[in-house]
PDB file of C-alpha atoms in Angstrom:
ATOM      1  CA  ALA A   1      60.111 153.861 101.397  1.00  0.00           C
ATOM      2  CA  GLN A   2      63.255 152.666  99.710  1.00  0.00           C
ATOM      3  CA  SER A   3      63.020 150.212  96.833  1.00  0.00           C
ATOM      4  CA  VAL A   4      65.025 148.715  94.003  1.00  0.00           C
ATOM      5  CA  ALA A   5      63.863 147.298  90.715  1.00  0.00           C
ATOM      6  CA  GLN A   6      65.550 144.769  88.492  1.00  0.00           C
ATOM      7  CA  PRO A   7      63.651 145.006  85.220  1.00  0.00           C
ATOM      8  CA  GLU A   8      65.063 141.862  83.629  1.00  0.00           C
ATOM      9  CA  ASP A   9      64.257 138.395  84.927  1.00  0.00           C
ATOM     10  CA  GLN A  10      66.991 136.885  82.802  1.00  0.00           C
ATOM     11  CA  VAL A  11      69.981 138.095  80.822  1.00  0.00           C
ATOM     12  CA  ASN A  12      71.773 135.932  78.284  1.00  0.00           C
ATOM     13  CA  VAL A  13      75.239 136.808  77.072  1.00  0.00           C
ATOM     14  CA  ALA A  14      77.920 134.980  75.115  1.00  0.00           C
ATOM     15  CA  GLU A  15      81.147 134.121  76.865  1.00  0.00           C
ATOM     16  CA  GLY A  16      83.731 136.824  76.335  1.00  0.00           C
ATOM     17  CA  ASN A  17      81.164 139.525  75.677  1.00  0.00           C
ATOM     18  CA  PRO A  18      80.506 142.398  78.097  1.00  0.00           C
ATOM     19  CA  LEU A  19      77.566 141.964  80.429  1.00  0.00           C
ATOM     20  CA  THR A  20      75.207 144.388  82.136  1.00  0.00           C
ATOM     21  CA  VAL A  21      72.635 143.582  84.805  1.00  0.00           C
ATOM     22  CA  LYS A  22      70.297 146.478  85.447  1.00  0.00           C
ATOM     23  CA  CYS A  23      69.107 147.971  88.712  1.00  0.00           C
ATOM     24  CA  THR A  24      67.192 151.156  89.421  1.00  0.00           C
ATOM     25  CA  TYR A  25      66.459 152.545  92.838  1.00  0.00           C
ATOM     26  CA  SER A  26      64.071 154.822  94.636  1.00  0.00           C
ATOM     27  CA  VAL A  27      65.246 156.330  97.904  1.00  0.00           C
ATOM     28  CA  SER A  28      64.746 159.314 100.100  1.00  0.00           C
ATOM     29  CA  GLY A  29      68.099 160.658 101.113  1.00  0.00           C
ATOM     30  CA  ASN A  30      71.453 159.209 100.193  1.00  0.00           C
ATOM     31  CA  PRO A  31      71.364 155.788  98.570  1.00  0.00           C
ATOM     32  CA  TYR A  32      73.474 152.925  99.891  1.00  0.00           C
ATOM     33  CA  LEU A  33      73.455 150.257  97.199  1.00  0.00           C
ATOM     34  CA  PHE A  34      74.754 146.707  97.062  1.00  0.00           C
ATOM     35  CA  TRP A  35      75.139 143.837  94.621  1.00  0.00           C
ATOM     36  CA  TYR A  36      75.126 140.197  95.647  1.00  0.00           C
ATOM     37  CA  VAL A  37      75.403 136.972  93.663  1.00  0.00           C
ATOM     38  CA  GLN A  38      73.717 133.688  94.506  1.00  0.00           C
ATOM     39  CA  TYR A  39      74.876 130.380  93.069  1.00  0.00           C
ATOM     40  CA  PRO A  40      72.459 127.414  93.089  1.00  0.00           C
ATOM     41  CA  ASN A  41      71.660 126.189  96.598  1.00  0.00           C
ATOM     42  CA  ARG A  42      74.117 128.634  98.110  1.00  0.00           C
ATOM     43  CA  GLY A  43      73.912 131.799 100.146  1.00  0.00           C
ATOM     44  CA  LEU A  44      74.464 135.293  98.835  1.00  0.00           C
ATOM     45  CA  GLN A  45      77.993 136.453  98.182  1.00  0.00           C
ATOM     46  CA  PHE A  46      78.828 140.129  98.443  1.00  0.00           C
ATOM     47  CA  LEU A  47      80.139 141.664  95.213  1.00  0.00           C
ATOM     48  CA  LEU A  48      80.338 145.398  95.791  1.00  0.00           C
ATOM     49  CA  LYS A  49      78.687 148.422  97.340  1.00  0.00           C
ATOM     50  CA  TYR A  50      78.234 152.117  96.746  1.00  0.00           C
ATOM     51  CA  ILE A  51      78.242 154.384  99.771  1.00  0.00           C
ATOM     52  CA  THR A  52      79.773 157.589  98.513  1.00  0.00           C
ATOM     53  CA  GLY A  53      82.625 158.764  96.332  1.00  0.00           C
ATOM     54  CA  ASP A  54      83.462 157.579  92.833  1.00  0.00           C
ATOM     55  CA  ASN A  55      80.493 156.634  90.699  1.00  0.00           C
ATOM     56  CA  LEU A  56      82.331 153.599  89.342  1.00  0.00           C
ATOM     57  CA  VAL A  57      82.678 150.966  92.030  1.00  0.00           C
ATOM     58  CA  LYS A  58      84.947 147.964  91.564  1.00  0.00           C
ATOM     59  CA  GLY A  59      84.149 144.688  93.242  1.00  0.00           C
ATOM     60  CA  SER A  60      84.932 141.001  93.385  1.00  0.00           C
ATOM     61  CA  TYR A  61      85.511 138.650  90.433  1.00  0.00           C
ATOM     62  CA  GLY A  62      86.063 141.506  87.966  1.00  0.00           C
ATOM     63  CA  PHE A  63      82.627 143.038  88.457  1.00  0.00           C
ATOM     64  CA  GLU A  64      81.986 146.744  88.671  1.00  0.00           C
ATOM     65  CA  ALA A  65      78.916 148.928  88.996  1.00  0.00           C
ATOM     66  CA  GLU A  66      78.164 152.428  87.882  1.00  0.00           C
ATOM     67  CA  PHE A  67      76.147 154.698  90.128  1.00  0.00           C
ATOM     68  CA  ASN A  68      74.131 157.202  88.114  1.00  0.00           C
ATOM     69  CA  LYS A  69      72.244 159.689  90.252  1.00  0.00           C
ATOM     70  CA  SER A  70      70.357 161.391  87.427  1.00  0.00           C
ATOM     71  CA  GLN A  71      69.032 158.066  86.147  1.00  0.00           C
ATOM     72  CA  THR A  72      68.717 156.553  89.647  1.00  0.00           C
ATOM     73  CA  SER A  73      70.522 153.472  88.413  1.00  0.00           C
ATOM     74  CA  PHE A  74      73.214 151.154  89.712  1.00  0.00           C
ATOM     75  CA  HIS A  75      73.911 148.715  86.887  1.00  0.00           C
ATOM     76  CA  LEU A  76      76.310 145.826  87.376  1.00  0.00           C
ATOM     77  CA  LYS A  77      78.879 145.314  84.632  1.00  0.00           C
ATOM     78  CA  LYS A  78      81.740 143.100  83.595  1.00  0.00           C
ATOM     79  CA  PRO A  79      83.903 143.628  80.510  1.00  0.00           C
ATOM     80  CA  SER A  80      84.184 139.948  79.576  1.00  0.00           C
ATOM     81  CA  ALA A  81      81.705 137.348  80.811  1.00  0.00           C
ATOM     82  CA  LEU A  82      82.678 133.853  81.937  1.00  0.00           C
ATOM     83  CA  VAL A  83      80.479 130.773  81.931  1.00  0.00           C
ATOM     84  CA  SER A  84      81.134 130.555  85.670  1.00  0.00           C
ATOM     85  CA  ASP A  85      79.424 133.946  86.114  1.00  0.00           C
ATOM     86  CA  SER A  86      76.086 132.253  85.444  1.00  0.00           C
ATOM     87  CA  ALA A  87      74.068 132.791  88.626  1.00  0.00           C
ATOM     88  CA  LEU A  88      71.305 134.846  90.200  1.00  0.00           C
ATOM     89  CA  TYR A  89      72.193 138.477  90.891  1.00  0.00           C
ATOM     90  CA  PHE A  90      70.483 140.673  93.449  1.00  0.00           C
ATOM     91  CA  CYS A  91      70.591 144.406  93.819  1.00  0.00           C
ATOM     92  CA  ALA A  92      69.811 145.788  97.282  1.00  0.00           C
ATOM     93  CA  VAL A  93      69.377 149.147  98.954  1.00  0.00           C
ATOM     94  CA  ARG A  94      69.930 149.884 102.597  1.00  0.00           C
ATOM     95  CA  ASP A  95      66.667 150.916 104.195  1.00  0.00           C
ATOM     96  CA  MET A  96      66.537 152.766 107.449  1.00  0.00           C
ATOM     97  CA  SER A  97      63.411 152.109 109.400  1.00  0.00           C
ATOM     98  CA  THR A  98      61.980 154.393 112.044  1.00  0.00           C
ATOM     99  CA  SER A  99      63.814 152.353 114.666  1.00  0.00           C
ATOM    100  CA  GLY A 100      67.123 153.316 113.057  1.00  0.00           C
ATOM    101  CA  THR A 101      68.043 149.884 111.784  1.00  0.00           C
ATOM    102  CA  TYR A 102      69.536 149.255 108.410  1.00  0.00           C
ATOM    103  CA  LYS A 103      67.887 146.309 106.811  1.00  0.00           C
ATOM    104  CA  TYR A 104      68.305 145.564 103.131  1.00  0.00           C
ATOM    105  CA  ILE A 105      65.561 145.834 100.555  1.00  0.00           C
ATOM    106  CA  PHE A 106      66.276 143.375  97.742  1.00  0.00           C
ATOM    107  CA  GLY A 107      65.271 143.374  94.123  1.00  0.00           C
ATOM    108  CA  THR A 108      63.610 140.323  92.673  1.00  0.00           C
ATOM    109  CA  GLY A 109      66.834 139.101  91.120  1.00  0.00           C
ATOM    110  CA  THR A 110      68.159 138.680  87.592  1.00  0.00           C
ATOM    111  CA  ARG A 111      69.299 135.325  86.336  1.00  0.00           C
ATOM    112  CA  LEU A 112      72.449 135.660  84.265  1.00  0.00           C
ATOM    113  CA  LYS A 113      73.214 132.933  81.777  1.00  0.00           C
ATOM    114  CA  VAL A 114      76.570 133.012  80.034  1.00  0.00           C
ATOM    115  CA  LEU A 115      76.649 130.840  76.940  1.00  0.00           C
ATOM    116  CA  ALA A 116      79.818 129.088  75.858  1.00  0.00           C
TER     117      ALA A 116
ATOM    118  CA  ASN B   1      88.162 133.259 109.243  1.00  0.00           C
ATOM    119  CA  ALA B   2      84.925 131.350 109.206  1.00  0.00           C
ATOM    120  CA  GLY B   3      81.979 133.031 107.598  1.00  0.00           C
ATOM    121  CA  VAL B   4      78.399 133.022 108.755  1.00  0.00           C
ATOM    122  CA  MET B   5      77.344 129.514 109.708  1.00  0.00           C
ATOM    123  CA  GLN B   6      73.826 128.186 109.524  1.00  0.00           C
ATOM    124  CA  ASN B   7      72.459 124.820 110.478  1.00  0.00           C
ATOM    125  CA  PRO B   8      70.852 122.682 109.517  1.00  0.00           C
ATOM    126  CA  ARG B   9      71.291 123.262 105.798  1.00  0.00           C
ATOM    127  CA  HIS B  10      68.129 121.332 105.044  1.00  0.00           C
ATOM    128  CA  LEU B  11      65.201 120.759 107.364  1.00  0.00           C
ATOM    129  CA  VAL B  12      62.065 118.753 106.717  1.00  0.00           C
ATOM    130  CA  ARG B  13      59.075 119.110 108.985  1.00  0.00           C
ATOM    131  CA  ARG B  14      55.484 117.924 108.924  1.00  0.00           C
ATOM    132  CA  ARG B  15      52.662 120.394 109.328  1.00  0.00           C
ATOM    133  CA  GLY B  16      52.202 121.338 112.967  1.00  0.00           C
ATOM    134  CA  GLN B  17      55.780 120.601 114.034  1.00  0.00           C
ATOM    135  CA  GLU B  18      58.319 123.131 115.198  1.00  0.00           C
ATOM    136  CA  ALA B  19      61.343 124.287 113.205  1.00  0.00           C
ATOM    137  CA  ARG B  20      64.484 125.708 114.810  1.00  0.00           C
ATOM    138  CA  LEU B  21      67.056 127.386 112.604  1.00  0.00           C
ATOM    139  CA  ARG B  22      70.451 128.389 113.944  1.00  0.00           C
ATOM    140  CA  CYS B  23      72.858 131.077 112.877  1.00  0.00           C
ATOM    141  CA  SER B  24      76.362 131.779 114.114  1.00  0.00           C
ATOM    142  CA  PRO B  25      77.601 135.174 112.917  1.00  0.00           C
ATOM    143  CA  MET B  26      81.071 135.886 111.662  1.00  0.00           C
ATOM    144  CA  LYS B  27      83.668 136.253 114.372  1.00  0.00           C
ATOM    145  CA  GLY B  28      83.478 139.675 115.925  1.00  0.00           C
ATOM    146  CA  HIS B  29      80.051 140.460 114.480  1.00  0.00           C
ATOM    147  CA  SER B  30      77.336 141.349 116.954  1.00  0.00           C
ATOM    148  CA  HIS B  31      74.481 142.179 114.586  1.00  0.00           C
ATOM    149  CA  VAL B  32      72.327 139.486 113.026  1.00  0.00           C
ATOM    150  CA  TYR B  33      69.618 139.738 110.389  1.00  0.00           C
ATOM    151  CA  TRP B  34      67.194 137.047 109.211  1.00  0.00           C
ATOM    152  CA  TYR B  35      65.714 137.004 105.694  1.00  0.00           C
ATOM    153  CA  ARG B  36      63.315 134.649 103.972  1.00  0.00           C
ATOM    154  CA  GLN B  37      63.471 133.723 100.290  1.00  0.00           C
ATOM    155  CA  LEU B  38      60.435 132.158  98.712  1.00  0.00           C
ATOM    156  CA  PRO B  39      60.924 130.211  95.464  1.00  0.00           C
ATOM    157  CA  GLU B  40      61.757 132.470  92.527  1.00  0.00           C
ATOM    158  CA  GLU B  41      61.618 135.567  94.723  1.00  0.00           C
ATOM    159  CA  GLY B  42      64.080 137.939  96.311  1.00  0.00           C
ATOM    160  CA  LEU B  43      64.941 138.009  99.970  1.00  0.00           C
ATOM    161  CA  LYS B  44      62.530 139.618 102.405  1.00  0.00           C
ATOM    162  CA  PHE B  45      63.711 141.026 105.709  1.00  0.00           C
ATOM    163  CA  MET B  46      62.310 139.395 108.813  1.00  0.00           C
ATOM    164  CA  VAL B  47      64.150 140.511 111.938  1.00  0.00           C
ATOM    165  CA  TYR B  48      67.270 142.295 113.166  1.00  0.00           C
ATOM    166  CA  LEU B  49      68.888 141.394 116.467  1.00  0.00           C
ATOM    167  CA  GLN B  50      71.824 142.349 118.584  1.00  0.00           C
ATOM    168  CA  LYS B  51      72.993 140.327 121.538  1.00  0.00           C
ATOM    169  CA  GLU B  52      70.015 139.793 123.841  1.00  0.00           C
ATOM    170  CA  ASN B  53      67.931 142.390 122.009  1.00  0.00           C
ATOM    171  CA  ILE B  54      65.436 142.407 119.180  1.00  0.00           C
ATOM    172  CA  ILE B  55      65.952 145.706 117.401  1.00  0.00           C
ATOM    173  CA  ASP B  56      63.554 145.464 114.479  1.00  0.00           C
ATOM    174  CA  GLU B  57      61.016 142.696 113.906  1.00  0.00           C
ATOM    175  CA  SER B  58      58.877 144.545 111.409  1.00  0.00           C
ATOM    176  CA  GLY B  59      59.185 141.732 108.864  1.00  0.00           C
ATOM    177  CA  MET B  60      58.243 138.895 111.175  1.00  0.00           C
ATOM    178  CA  PRO B  61      54.810 137.318 110.913  1.00  0.00           C
ATOM    179  CA  LYS B  62      52.823 138.163 114.027  1.00  0.00           C
ATOM    180  CA  GLU B  63      52.152 134.572 114.981  1.00  0.00           C
ATOM    181  CA  ARG B  64      54.219 131.401 115.221  1.00  0.00           C
ATOM    182  CA  PHE B  65      57.571 133.087 114.448  1.00  0.00           C
ATOM    183  CA  SER B  66      60.092 134.198 117.031  1.00  0.00           C
ATOM    184  CA  ALA B  67      63.806 134.968 117.118  1.00  0.00           C
ATOM    185  CA  GLU B  68      66.473 135.346 119.736  1.00  0.00           C
ATOM    186  CA  PHE B  69      70.177 136.089 119.948  1.00  0.00           C
ATOM    187  CA  PRO B  70      71.363 135.128 123.429  1.00  0.00           C
ATOM    188  CA  LYS B  71      74.477 136.376 125.114  1.00  0.00           C
ATOM    189  CA  GLU B  72      76.125 133.038 124.459  1.00  0.00           C
ATOM    190  CA  GLY B  73      75.465 130.835 121.468  1.00  0.00           C
ATOM    191  CA  PRO B  74      73.885 131.232 118.075  1.00  0.00           C
ATOM    192  CA  SER B  75      70.866 133.198 116.999  1.00  0.00           C
ATOM    193  CA  ILE B  76      67.746 131.060 116.724  1.00  0.00           C
ATOM    194  CA  LEU B  77      64.775 131.527 114.417  1.00  0.00           C
ATOM    195  CA  ARG B  78      61.881 129.471 115.687  1.00  0.00           C
ATOM    196  CA  ILE B  79      58.752 128.609 113.747  1.00  0.00           C
ATOM    197  CA  GLN B  80      55.986 126.924 115.676  1.00  0.00           C
ATOM    198  CA  GLN B  81      53.236 124.808 114.131  1.00  0.00           C
ATOM    199  CA  VAL B  82      54.701 125.036 110.656  1.00  0.00           C
ATOM    200  CA  VAL B  83      52.461 125.184 107.595  1.00  0.00           C
ATOM    201  CA  ARG B  84      53.247 124.462 103.962  1.00  0.00           C
ATOM    202  CA  GLY B  85      53.549 128.171 103.227  1.00  0.00           C
ATOM    203  CA  ASP B  86      56.563 128.330 105.551  1.00  0.00           C
ATOM    204  CA  SER B  87      58.566 126.282 103.039  1.00  0.00           C
ATOM    205  CA  ALA B  88      61.371 128.596 101.951  1.00  0.00           C
ATOM    206  CA  ALA B  89      65.068 129.294 102.268  1.00  0.00           C
ATOM    207  CA  TYR B  90      65.940 131.214 105.410  1.00  0.00           C
ATOM    208  CA  PHE B  91      69.126 133.226 105.334  1.00  0.00           C
ATOM    209  CA  CYS B  92      70.995 134.782 108.177  1.00  0.00           C
ATOM    210  CA  ALA B  93      73.383 137.697 107.732  1.00  0.00           C
ATOM    211  CA  SER B  94      75.725 139.403 110.134  1.00  0.00           C
ATOM    212  CA  SER B  95      77.528 142.704 110.276  1.00  0.00           C
ATOM    213  CA  LEU B  96      80.250 144.134 112.417  1.00  0.00           C
ATOM    214  CA  ALA B  97      78.081 146.937 113.720  1.00  0.00           C
ATOM    215  CA  GLY B  98      74.782 148.460 112.778  1.00  0.00           C
ATOM    216  CA  ALA B  99      76.209 151.396 110.882  1.00  0.00           C
ATOM    217  CA  HIS B 100      74.625 152.357 107.613  1.00  0.00           C
ATOM    218  CA  THR B 101      77.857 151.695 105.742  1.00  0.00           C
ATOM    219  CA  ASP B 102      78.299 148.183 107.077  1.00  0.00           C
ATOM    220  CA  THR B 103      78.182 145.243 104.729  1.00  0.00           C
ATOM    221  CA  GLN B 104      76.018 142.289 105.656  1.00  0.00           C
ATOM    222  CA  TYR B 105      77.576 138.881 105.070  1.00  0.00           C
ATOM    223  CA  PHE B 106      75.230 136.009 104.428  1.00  0.00           C
ATOM    224  CA  GLY B 107      75.257 132.407 105.502  1.00  0.00           C
ATOM    225  CA  PRO B 108      74.484 129.476 103.174  1.00  0.00           C
ATOM    226  CA  GLY B 109      70.865 129.345 104.286  1.00  0.00           C
ATOM    227  CA  THR B 110      68.526 126.722 105.710  1.00  0.00           C
ATOM    228  CA  ARG B 111      66.076 125.242 103.288  1.00  0.00           C
ATOM    229  CA  LEU B 112      62.885 124.362 105.122  1.00  0.00           C
ATOM    230  CA  THR B 113      60.442 121.966 103.542  1.00  0.00           C
ATOM    231  CA  VAL B 114      57.077 121.438 105.182  1.00  0.00           C
ATOM    232  CA  LEU B 115      55.297 118.267 104.161  1.00  0.00           C
TER     233      LEU B 115
END
């Protein structure tokens, strides 16, 4: 079965510094990976996805993610953090069940706190 | 272009009552997914529907929970005889098609509180 792991419950970073939120995956076959952000009492907002192609994927709000097949990782990055980036970040993998549907399997989330 | 709409945003029910959660997908989307988020946890898949069809309900509890996506109108997630453990945020997502490359877009969620 497909799965993702987010090893850090919380990441603290100073404003202006680069940030990394980690995600590792376990899949059979080709991985389809996604990052979403959740602000308090809001739904999930799509940031970016990796389907195929370049290992460096660029997304919304200046975020990017690097797909690393040898390390089975898909870490989310941003060169310069903003206080407004403080939120809960979820990594997800597309799972294909025996019925052929493509539900998401989510990680447990990483809370990012950007300090002014 | 309106995104995924969910209502109500907040729902309070007493134990034993019924809860009905509604989801209107993005315009042009015909695939709907329901997820549940318990406090301090990630989202867990519940059910995947297309118009008038349940495609995958492998994440739905066997009892008290049901979902539909009629030809006209929103998708409905129905919870009968709610218990305190049903308190959670329920998110709906939609996609254009069911292809493996499709992105799912999420609604703002319905936060259910069972007293």
